[in-house]
């Protein structure tokens, strides 16, 4: 076997694995805790021996160990004869760890330092994937365009077919269509987005016709169907599928599921409000239990297919089942708690009530660029989980697309001291415009402030962190109220606002308890989507896409513009005089 073929096989395995893998399931209230990476074996002194050991670790699936051995050999200063191979294989190992920024960084080194590398097409294909994973579609398409015309044709087309449908914003589609007017895969993906994804409007017809003609697309497939005129009803039926677990009356289960009870109580209260407004809605509650078996039994009930709206579930294990059911039966389904953007990908019948973590990252980056400027690089640290990585990748892509630079991007395991300490060690904060830390773990806030407060107050960069840090008893309010501290608060509401005070009063009358945030979410969700049913009928996707921002009854607002299927409103707040001030 030649060196060329020995390198290509792992990449093909990698690409095929990524393209065929199913996305992770929806969010649950508890975040997964990634396992610590295996430690690297003792390094041999001889570079050639270390290289062989690194390849062996890669073949055995010990990717972190492979990176530890191969990455140093890739540096020009190592003067290793096979430095380019070490860089490529190190990038493959990073990719299998799903550490895409590190993958791209190592491939950039390979292309810069070793431009004559004979396997450069393999590196370009992998770099295209790394950019796609970070939602940097422009760079991904630009990189794939550098491949020789006859190289990896099926692989690159499969990659585009997998990743391009993830574009959500119309502006991103249009920008890339302008930059890559000859890309048939991009044109086809956009036509799919319009016609099959349900974002088509009459204003899109000239561009769609032009794409059909230029790329010889199937006109039958890409002719938008006349919108079915769904008669509005005098009342609507809404199914609520939640894990009430009524068969287990133990106090442990009741306590564990209190958030479910609160959520449903909020839905019921909104039902009453809609009734008083002349919009009667019938709620049908189904106990899905905590496993998919019970959920499947519920989905088999014939009556469910006659519902006008579905709400649920809350656990990852059932989210995709219900999403598939919603698509097959063409009933809009709203997930009340998930922040997983993948869950609503390519499914026009599925919505997230909350902003996805990817949307939060994009909005936070836009705020940071406007507030802190692009003169100095930013620093982003995030927890090592799928949702947190989605935030960080989206943040970096949005920040750099608009002209900024993220100088340092690190992930960490907050439950491992060494990982958490390493994340905050050696940061050049004095020359950074801002530090963004994304993790709800209670150990992270104190670690961030310890590092941040080591700088003189006058030279500290801005600190952008989650609003959940307000509930962290390990943090002092004076720290959170310090100048330069900003927080993402997707669940922000004004406790003194008339809407919340009215809701609280009604909730106290009904439940004899103050409402939790889950009760507030249930109330807002039912009020917003229940109102949409009466305004537009049960197939309201196109109407929501053009509705713009709607002020919330409790929360800051709802916005599903431009075909977004997660809420685009992400308040960013600052603590001032012990009160939260909304900045965005």
Coordinates of C-alpha atoms in Angstrom, one line a residue:
X1 CA 0.0 0.0 0.0
X2 CA 1.4 3.4 -1.0
X3 CA 1.6 6.2 1.6
X4 CA -1.1 8.0 -0.4
X5 CA -3.6 5.2 -0.1
X6 CA -2.8 4.6 3.6
X7 CA -3.8 8.2 4.3
X8 CA -6.9 8.4 2.2
X9 CA -8.7 5.4 3.7
X10 CA -9.2 7.0 7.2
X11 CA -10.6 10.2 5.6
X12 CA -13.1 8.3 3.4
X13 CA -14.2 6.4 6.5
X14 CA -14.5 9.7 8.3
X15 CA -16.5 11.5 5.7
X16 CA -18.8 8.5 5.1
X17 CA -19.4 8.2 8.9
X18 CA -20.2 11.9 9.3
X19 CA -22.5 12.0 6.3
X20 CA -24.4 8.9 7.2
X21 CA -24.6 9.6 11.0
X22 CA -27.9 10.6 12.4
X23 CA -27.8 14.0 14.2
X24 CA -28.0 13.8 18.0
X25 CA -31.4 14.0 19.6
X26 CA -33.1 16.9 21.2
X27 CA -32.2 18.5 24.4
X28 CA -33.2 17.4 27.9
X29 CA -33.0 19.6 31.0
X30 CA -29.8 17.8 32.0
X31 CA -26.6 18.3 29.9
X32 CA -24.6 15.2 29.0
X33 CA -21.2 15.0 30.6
X34 CA -18.5 14.0 28.1
X35 CA -16.0 11.5 29.2
X36 CA -12.5 12.6 29.7
X37 CA -10.2 11.9 26.8
X38 CA -7.7 9.1 27.3
X39 CA -4.3 10.2 28.3
X40 CA -1.6 10.1 25.6
X41 CA 0.9 7.3 26.0
X42 CA 4.5 8.1 26.9
X43 CA 6.1 9.8 23.9
X44 CA 9.0 8.2 22.3
X45 CA 12.1 10.3 21.8
X46 CA 12.5 9.4 18.1
X47 CA 10.2 11.5 15.9
X48 CA 9.7 8.6 13.5
X49 CA 8.7 6.4 16.4
X50 CA 6.3 9.0 17.7
X51 CA 4.8 9.3 14.2
X52 CA 4.3 5.6 14.0
X53 CA 2.8 5.6 17.5
X54 CA 0.5 8.4 16.6
X55 CA -0.8 6.6 13.5
X56 CA -1.3 3.5 15.6
X57 CA -3.3 5.5 18.2
X58 CA -5.4 6.9 15.4
X59 CA -6.1 3.4 14.0
X60 CA -7.1 2.2 17.5
X61 CA -9.5 5.1 18.0
X62 CA -7.5 6.8 20.7
X63 CA -7.8 10.2 19.0
X64 CA -6.7 12.5 21.8
X65 CA -3.6 10.4 22.2
X66 CA -3.0 10.6 18.4
X67 CA -3.3 14.3 18.5
X68 CA -0.8 14.6 21.3
X69 CA 1.8 12.7 19.4
X70 CA 1.2 14.0 15.9
X71 CA 0.5 17.7 16.3
X72 CA 4.0 18.6 17.6
X73 CA 5.6 16.7 14.7
X74 CA 3.5 18.9 12.3
X75 CA 5.1 22.1 13.4
X76 CA 7.8 23.5 11.1
X77 CA 10.2 23.8 14.0
X78 CA 10.1 20.1 14.5
X79 CA 11.9 19.6 11.2
X80 CA 10.3 16.2 10.8
X81 CA 10.5 14.7 7.4
X82 CA 6.9 13.6 7.4
X83 CA 5.5 16.8 9.1
X84 CA 2.8 17.2 6.4
X85 CA 1.5 13.7 7.0
X86 CA 1.6 14.3 10.7
X87 CA -0.4 17.5 10.2
X88 CA -3.0 15.7 8.1
X89 CA -3.4 12.7 10.4
X90 CA -3.6 15.1 13.4
X91 CA -6.4 16.9 11.7
X92 CA -8.2 13.6 11.0
X93 CA -7.9 12.8 14.7
X94 CA -9.3 16.2 15.7
X95 CA -12.1 15.7 13.3
X96 CA -13.0 12.4 14.8
X97 CA -13.1 14.2 18.2
X98 CA -15.4 16.7 16.5
X99 CA -13.0 19.5 17.4
X100 CA -13.6 21.4 14.2
X101 CA -11.8 24.7 14.9
X102 CA -8.6 22.7 15.8
X103 CA -9.1 20.6 12.7
X104 CA -9.2 23.7 10.6
X105 CA -6.2 25.2 12.3
X106 CA -4.1 22.2 11.6
X107 CA -5.2 22.0 8.0
X108 CA -4.4 25.7 7.6
X109 CA -0.9 25.0 8.9
X110 CA -0.6 22.1 6.4
X111 CA -1.6 24.2 3.5
X112 CA 0.6 27.2 4.5
X113 CA 3.8 25.3 5.5
X114 CA 3.6 22.4 3.1
X115 CA 1.8 23.6 -0.1
X116 CA 3.5 20.8 -2.2
X117 CA 1.9 18.1 0.0
X118 CA 0.9 15.4 -2.5
X119 CA -2.3 14.5 -0.7
X120 CA -3.5 18.1 -0.6
X121 CA -6.9 17.2 -2.1
X122 CA -7.6 15.0 0.9
X123 CA -6.8 17.9 3.2
X124 CA -9.0 20.2 1.2
X125 CA -11.9 17.8 1.4
X126 CA -11.5 17.5 5.1
X127 CA -11.2 21.3 5.5
X128 CA -14.4 21.8 3.6
X129 CA -16.2 19.5 6.1
X130 CA -14.6 21.4 9.0
X131 CA -15.9 24.7 7.7
X132 CA -19.4 23.2 7.1
X133 CA -19.5 21.9 10.6
X134 CA -18.7 25.4 11.9
X135 CA -21.5 26.8 9.7
X136 CA -19.0 28.8 7.7
X137 CA -20.6 27.9 4.3
X138 CA -18.7 30.5 2.3
X139 CA -15.3 29.1 3.3
X140 CA -16.5 25.5 2.9
X141 CA -17.6 26.2 -0.7
X142 CA -14.5 28.2 -1.5
X143 CA -12.3 25.3 -0.1
X144 CA -14.1 22.6 -2.1
X145 CA -13.8 24.7 -5.2
X146 CA -10.0 24.4 -4.9
X147 CA -10.2 20.6 -5.5
X148 CA -9.2 19.4 -8.9
X149 CA -12.3 18.9 -11.1
X150 CA -11.9 15.1 -11.1
X151 CA -11.1 14.7 -7.5
X152 CA -13.6 13.4 -4.9
X153 CA -16.6 14.4 -7.0
X154 CA -19.1 12.0 -5.3
X155 CA -17.7 12.9 -1.9
X156 CA -17.9 16.6 -2.3
X157 CA -21.4 16.4 -3.7
X158 CA -22.6 14.2 -0.9
X159 CA -21.0 16.7 1.6
X160 CA -22.9 19.6 0.0
X161 CA -26.1 17.7 0.0
X162 CA -25.7 17.0 3.7
X163 CA -24.6 20.4 5.0
X164 CA -26.2 23.0 2.6
X165 CA -29.8 22.3 3.8
X166 CA -28.7 23.5 7.2
X167 CA -28.6 27.1 6.0
X168 CA -31.5 28.8 7.7
X169 CA -31.0 32.5 6.9
X170 CA -32.2 33.8 3.6
X171 CA -29.3 36.3 3.5
X172 CA -26.8 33.4 3.7
X173 CA -28.5 31.6 0.8
X174 CA -28.5 34.7 -1.3
X175 CA -24.9 35.7 -0.5
X176 CA -23.6 32.3 -1.5
X177 CA -25.7 32.1 -4.6
X178 CA -24.1 35.3 -5.7
X179 CA -20.6 34.1 -4.9
X180 CA -21.0 30.6 -6.4
X181 CA -23.4 31.1 -9.3
X182 CA -22.2 28.0 -11.1
X183 CA -22.6 25.6 -8.1
X184 CA -25.4 23.2 -9.1
X185 CA -25.5 21.6 -5.7
X186 CA -26.0 25.0 -4.0
X187 CA -28.8 25.9 -6.5
X188 CA -30.5 22.5 -6.0
X189 CA -30.3 22.9 -2.2
X190 CA -31.8 26.3 -2.3
X191 CA -34.6 25.1 -4.6
X192 CA -35.3 22.3 -2.1
X193 CA -35.3 24.9 0.7
X194 CA -37.9 27.0 -1.1
X195 CA -40.2 24.3 -2.3
X196 CA -39.8 21.4 0.1
X197 CA -38.7 23.4 3.1
X198 CA -41.8 25.6 2.8
X199 CA -40.1 29.0 2.6
X200 CA -41.3 29.8 -0.9
X201 CA -43.1 33.1 -1.5
X202 CA -44.4 34.6 -4.7
X203 CA -41.4 36.9 -4.6
X204 CA -39.1 33.9 -5.0
X205 CA -40.7 32.7 -8.3
X206 CA -38.3 34.6 -10.8
X207 CA -35.2 33.3 -9.0
X208 CA -36.6 29.8 -8.7
X209 CA -37.5 29.8 -12.4
X210 CA -34.0 31.0 -13.3
X211 CA -32.4 28.2 -11.3
X212 CA -34.6 25.5 -12.8
X213 CA -33.7 26.7 -16.3
X214 CA -30.0 27.1 -15.7
X215 CA -29.4 23.9 -13.9
X216 CA -32.0 21.8 -15.7
X217 CA -33.9 21.0 -12.5
X218 CA -37.0 18.9 -12.6
X219 CA -39.7 21.5 -13.0
X220 CA -42.4 19.2 -11.7
X221 CA -40.4 18.7 -8.5
X222 CA -39.7 22.3 -8.1
X223 CA -43.1 23.7 -8.9
X224 CA -44.5 24.9 -5.6
X225 CA -47.8 23.3 -4.8
X226 CA -50.7 25.6 -4.4
X227 CA -51.2 26.2 -0.8
X228 CA -54.0 24.2 0.6
X229 CA -56.7 26.4 1.8
X230 CA -57.2 25.1 5.3
X231 CA -60.4 26.3 6.6
X232 CA -60.2 28.1 9.9
X233 CA -62.1 26.5 12.7
X234 CA -64.2 27.8 15.5
X235 CA -62.0 25.8 17.9
X236 CA -58.8 23.8 17.8
X237 CA -57.5 20.6 19.3
X238 CA -54.0 20.5 20.8
X239 CA -52.3 17.4 22.0
X240 CA -49.8 17.8 24.9
X241 CA -47.3 14.8 25.0
X242 CA -45.3 15.1 28.3
X243 CA -43.8 12.6 30.7
X244 CA -46.2 13.0 33.6
X245 CA -45.5 9.5 34.8
X246 CA -48.8 9.2 36.6
X247 CA -48.3 5.5 37.1
X248 CA -45.5 6.2 39.7
X249 CA -46.9 8.3 42.6
X250 CA -43.7 8.2 44.6
X251 CA -42.5 11.5 45.9
X252 CA -39.2 11.1 44.1
X253 CA -40.9 11.0 40.7
X254 CA -43.3 13.8 41.6
X255 CA -40.4 16.0 42.6
X256 CA -38.4 15.0 39.6
X257 CA -41.3 15.9 37.3
X258 CA -42.3 19.1 38.9
X259 CA -41.1 21.0 35.9
X260 CA -43.5 19.0 33.7
X261 CA -46.4 19.8 36.0
X262 CA -45.5 23.5 36.0
X263 CA -45.2 23.5 32.2
X264 CA -48.6 21.9 31.8
X265 CA -50.1 24.3 34.4
X266 CA -48.8 27.2 32.3
X267 CA -50.4 25.7 29.1
X268 CA -53.8 25.4 30.9
X269 CA -53.7 28.9 32.1
X270 CA -53.1 30.2 28.6
X271 CA -55.9 28.0 27.4
X272 CA -58.2 29.9 29.8
X273 CA -56.9 33.3 28.5
X274 CA -57.5 32.3 24.9
X275 CA -61.0 31.1 25.8
X276 CA -61.8 34.5 27.4
X277 CA -60.5 36.2 24.2
X278 CA -63.0 34.1 22.2
X279 CA -60.5 31.5 21.0
X280 CA -61.5 28.2 22.4
X281 CA -58.8 25.5 22.4
X282 CA -59.2 21.9 23.7
X283 CA -56.1 20.5 25.4
X284 CA -55.6 16.7 25.3
X285 CA -52.9 15.6 27.7
X286 CA -51.0 12.3 27.0
X287 CA -48.6 10.7 29.4
X288 CA -45.6 9.6 27.4
X289 CA -43.7 8.2 30.3
X290 CA -39.9 8.4 30.4
X291 CA -39.2 5.9 27.6
X292 CA -39.9 5.8 23.9
X293 CA -42.1 2.6 24.2
X294 CA -44.9 4.5 25.8
X295 CA -44.5 7.4 23.4
X296 CA -44.8 5.0 20.5
X297 CA -48.0 3.6 21.9
X298 CA -49.4 7.2 22.2
X299 CA -48.4 7.9 18.6
X300 CA -50.3 4.9 17.5
X301 CA -53.6 6.3 18.7
X302 CA -55.8 7.2 15.7
X303 CA -57.2 10.3 17.4
X304 CA -53.7 11.9 17.5
X305 CA -53.7 12.3 13.7
X306 CA -56.7 14.6 14.0
X307 CA -55.0 17.1 16.2
X308 CA -54.3 20.6 15.0
X309 CA -51.1 21.2 17.0
X310 CA -48.7 18.9 19.0
X311 CA -46.7 20.1 22.0
X312 CA -43.8 17.9 23.4
X313 CA -41.8 16.0 24.3
X314 CA -39.1 17.0 26.8
X315 CA -36.6 14.1 26.6
X316 CA -34.2 13.5 23.8
X317 CA -35.2 9.9 23.4
X318 CA -38.6 10.8 22.0
X319 CA -38.0 14.1 20.2
X320 CA -37.1 12.6 16.8
X321 CA -40.0 10.2 17.0
X322 CA -42.5 13.0 17.4
X323 CA -40.7 15.1 14.8
X324 CA -41.1 12.4 12.3
X325 CA -44.7 11.9 13.2
X326 CA -45.3 15.6 12.8
X327 CA -43.8 15.6 9.3
X328 CA -45.6 12.4 8.2
X329 CA -49.0 13.7 9.4
X330 CA -48.4 17.3 8.5
X331 CA -49.2 18.6 12.0
X332 CA -47.2 21.4 13.4
X333 CA -45.3 20.2 16.5
X334 CA -43.6 22.6 19.1
X335 CA -40.8 21.3 21.3
X336 CA -41.2 23.3 24.5
X337 CA -37.7 23.1 26.0
X338 CA -35.1 21.9 23.5
X339 CA -32.3 24.2 22.2
X340 CA -31.0 21.7 19.6
X341 CA -31.1 23.3 16.1
X342 CA -30.6 19.9 14.5
X343 CA -34.0 18.8 15.7
X344 CA -35.9 21.2 13.4
X345 CA -33.5 20.8 10.5
X346 CA -35.3 20.1 7.2
X347 CA -38.6 19.7 8.9
X348 CA -41.1 22.5 8.1
X349 CA -43.6 21.0 10.6
X350 CA -41.3 21.2 13.7
X351 CA -40.5 24.3 15.8
X352 CA -38.5 25.0 18.9
X353 CA -40.1 27.4 21.4
X354 CA -36.7 28.5 22.6
X355 CA -33.7 29.9 20.6
X356 CA -31.3 27.2 19.6
X357 CA -27.8 27.4 21.0
X358 CA -26.6 28.1 17.5
X359 CA -28.9 31.1 17.2
X360 CA -27.8 32.3 20.6
X361 CA -24.2 32.1 19.4
X362 CA -24.9 34.1 16.3
X363 CA -26.9 36.8 18.1
X364 CA -24.2 37.0 20.8
X365 CA -21.5 37.4 18.2
X366 CA -23.3 40.2 16.5
X367 CA -23.8 42.0 19.8
X368 CA -20.1 41.6 20.7
X369 CA -18.9 43.0 17.4
X370 CA -21.2 46.0 17.7
X371 CA -20.5 46.6 21.4
X372 CA -16.8 45.8 21.6
X373 CA -15.5 46.5 18.1
X374 CA -13.3 44.4 15.8
X375 CA -10.0 46.1 16.6
X376 CA -8.8 43.3 18.9
X377 CA -9.5 39.6 18.8
X378 CA -12.1 37.9 21.0
X379 CA -11.7 34.9 23.2
X380 CA -14.3 32.1 23.4
X381 CA -14.4 29.3 25.9
X382 CA -17.2 26.7 26.0
X383 CA -18.2 23.5 27.7
X384 CA -17.4 20.3 25.8
X385 CA -21.0 19.3 24.8
X386 CA -22.8 19.2 21.5
X387 CA -25.1 22.2 22.3
X388 CA -22.3 24.3 23.7
X389 CA -20.1 23.5 20.7
X390 CA -22.9 24.6 18.4
X391 CA -23.0 27.9 20.3
X392 CA -19.2 28.4 19.9
X393 CA -19.0 27.4 16.3
X394 CA -21.9 29.7 15.4
X395 CA -20.4 32.5 17.4
X396 CA -17.0 32.3 15.7
X397 CA -18.6 32.0 12.2
X398 CA -20.8 35.0 12.7
X399 CA -18.2 37.1 14.4
X400 CA -15.6 36.5 11.7
X401 CA -18.0 36.8 8.8
X402 CA -18.8 40.3 9.9
X403 CA -15.1 41.3 10.1
X404 CA -14.0 40.3 13.6
X405 CA -11.4 37.7 14.7
X406 CA -11.6 35.1 17.4
X407 CA -8.1 34.7 18.6
X408 CA -8.7 31.8 21.0
X409 CA -11.4 29.2 21.0
X410 CA -11.2 26.5 23.6
X411 CA -13.5 23.8 24.9
X412 CA -13.3 22.2 28.4
X413 CA -14.9 19.6 30.7
X414 CA -16.0 21.6 33.8
X415 CA -16.0 18.5 35.9
X416 CA -12.3 17.8 35.3
X417 CA -10.0 20.1 37.2
X418 CA -7.2 19.8 34.7
X419 CA -9.5 20.6 31.7
X420 CA -11.1 23.6 33.4
X421 CA -7.7 25.0 34.6
X422 CA -6.2 24.5 31.2
X423 CA -9.0 26.4 29.5
X424 CA -8.3 29.5 31.6
X425 CA -4.5 29.3 31.6
X426 CA -2.3 31.5 29.4
X427 CA -5.2 33.6 27.9
X428 CA -4.0 37.0 26.6
X429 CA -7.0 38.9 28.0
X430 CA -5.1 42.2 28.2
X431 CA -5.1 42.3 24.4
X432 CA -8.6 40.8 23.8
X433 CA -11.7 42.8 23.0
X434 CA -13.9 40.5 25.1
X435 CA -14.1 37.1 26.8
X436 CA -17.1 34.9 26.1
X437 CA -17.7 31.9 28.4
X438 CA -20.5 29.5 27.6
X439 CA -21.4 27.0 30.3
X440 CA -24.1 26.7 32.9
X441 CA -21.9 24.6 35.2
X442 CA -21.6 26.2 38.6
X443 CA -17.8 25.7 38.7
X444 CA -17.2 27.8 35.6
X445 CA -18.4 31.2 36.7
X446 CA -16.0 31.4 39.7
X447 CA -13.1 30.2 37.5
X448 CA -13.9 32.8 34.9
X449 CA -14.1 35.7 37.3
X450 CA -10.9 34.6 39.1
X451 CA -9.0 34.9 35.9
X452 CA -10.8 38.0 34.7
X453 CA -10.3 39.9 37.9
X454 CA -6.6 39.4 37.9
X455 CA -6.4 42.2 35.4
X456 CA -6.6 45.8 36.5
X457 CA -10.2 47.0 36.2
X458 CA -9.2 49.6 33.6
X459 CA -7.7 47.0 31.2
X460 CA -10.2 44.1 31.6
X461 CA -12.0 43.1 28.4
X462 CA -15.7 42.7 28.4
X463 CA -17.1 39.5 29.8
X464 CA -20.1 37.8 28.1
X465 CA -21.6 34.9 29.9
X466 CA -24.9 33.0 30.3
X467 CA -27.7 34.5 32.4
X468 CA -27.8 31.3 34.5
X469 CA -24.8 32.7 36.3
X470 CA -27.3 35.0 38.2
X471 CA -28.5 31.9 40.0
X472 CA -25.0 30.7 41.0
X473 CA -24.6 31.0 44.7
X474 CA -20.9 30.8 44.3
X475 CA -20.9 34.2 42.6
X476 CA -21.3 37.5 44.3
X477 CA -23.7 40.0 42.9
X478 CA -21.0 42.6 42.9
X479 CA -19.1 40.5 40.4
X480 CA -22.1 40.1 38.1
X481 CA -22.8 43.8 38.3
X482 CA -19.3 44.9 37.5
X483 CA -18.7 47.2 34.5
X484 CA -18.1 45.2 31.4
X485 CA -20.1 42.1 32.4
X486 CA -23.0 41.1 30.0
X487 CA -25.2 38.1 30.0
X488 CA -27.3 36.1 27.5
X489 CA -30.7 35.7 28.9
X490 CA -33.0 33.8 26.5
X491 CA -35.6 33.4 29.2
X492 CA -35.6 37.1 30.3
X493 CA -38.8 38.6 31.5
X494 CA -39.6 41.8 33.4
X495 CA -41.0 40.9 36.8
X496 CA -42.5 44.3 37.1
X497 CA -44.0 44.2 33.6
X498 CA -47.8 44.3 33.4
X499 CA -47.9 41.0 31.5
X500 CA -46.0 39.0 34.0
X501 CA -47.8 40.6 37.0
X502 CA -51.1 39.6 35.5
X503 CA -49.9 36.1 34.7
X504 CA -48.5 35.7 38.2
X505 CA -51.8 36.8 39.8
X506 CA -53.8 34.3 37.7
X507 CA -51.3 31.6 38.4
X508 CA -51.4 32.2 42.2
X509 CA -55.2 32.1 42.1
X510 CA -55.2 28.8 40.3
X511 CA -52.2 27.0 41.7
X512 CA -51.6 28.8 45.1
X513 CA -47.9 28.9 44.2
X514 CA -45.8 31.4 42.4
X515 CA -45.0 30.4 38.8
X516 CA -41.7 28.8 37.9
X517 CA -40.0 29.6 34.7
X518 CA -41.4 26.4 33.2
X519 CA -44.9 27.6 34.0
X520 CA -44.1 30.9 32.3
X521 CA -42.8 29.0 29.2
X522 CA -45.9 26.9 29.0
X523 CA -48.1 30.0 29.2
X524 CA -46.2 31.9 26.6
X525 CA -45.9 28.9 24.2
X526 CA -49.7 28.2 24.3
X527 CA -50.6 31.8 24.0
X528 CA -48.4 32.4 20.9
X529 CA -49.0 29.3 19.0
X530 CA -52.7 29.2 20.0
X531 CA -53.1 32.7 18.7
X532 CA -51.4 31.6 15.5
X533 CA -53.9 28.9 15.0
X534 CA -56.8 31.3 15.0
X535 CA -55.0 33.9 12.9
X536 CA -53.7 31.7 10.2
X537 CA -55.1 28.2 10.6
X538 CA -53.1 25.0 11.5
X539 CA -50.6 25.3 8.6
X540 CA -49.2 28.7 9.7
X541 CA -45.5 28.2 8.7
X542 CA -45.5 30.8 5.8
X543 CA -47.3 33.3 7.9
X544 CA -44.9 33.0 10.8
X545 CA -42.0 33.4 8.4
X546 CA -43.4 36.8 7.4
X547 CA -44.8 37.9 10.8
X548 CA -41.7 39.5 12.2
X549 CA -41.1 40.0 15.9
X550 CA -44.1 39.6 18.1
X551 CA -43.9 41.0 21.6
X552 CA -44.3 38.3 24.2
X553 CA -47.0 38.3 27.0
X554 CA -44.2 37.5 29.5
X555 CA -40.9 37.1 27.6
X556 CA -39.2 39.6 25.4
X557 CA -40.7 38.4 22.2
X558 CA -41.1 35.7 19.5
X559 CA -39.7 35.7 16.0
X560 CA -39.7 33.0 13.4
X561 CA -38.9 35.2 10.5
X562 CA -37.3 34.0 7.2
X563 CA -38.2 30.4 7.8
X564 CA -36.5 30.1 11.1
X565 CA -37.9 27.3 13.2
X566 CA -36.4 28.4 16.5
X567 CA -37.1 31.7 18.3
X568 CA -34.7 34.4 17.0
X569 CA -35.2 36.7 20.0
X570 CA -32.2 36.4 22.4
X571 CA -32.1 39.2 25.0
X572 CA -28.7 40.3 26.2
X573 CA -28.8 42.0 29.6
X574 CA -26.6 43.8 32.1
X575 CA -27.1 44.0 35.8
X576 CA -27.4 47.7 36.8
X577 CA -28.5 48.9 40.3
X578 CA -29.5 45.3 41.0
X579 CA -31.9 45.3 38.1
X580 CA -31.5 43.7 34.7
X581 CA -31.3 46.1 31.8
X582 CA -32.0 44.8 28.3
X583 CA -29.4 45.9 25.9
X584 CA -30.6 43.9 22.9

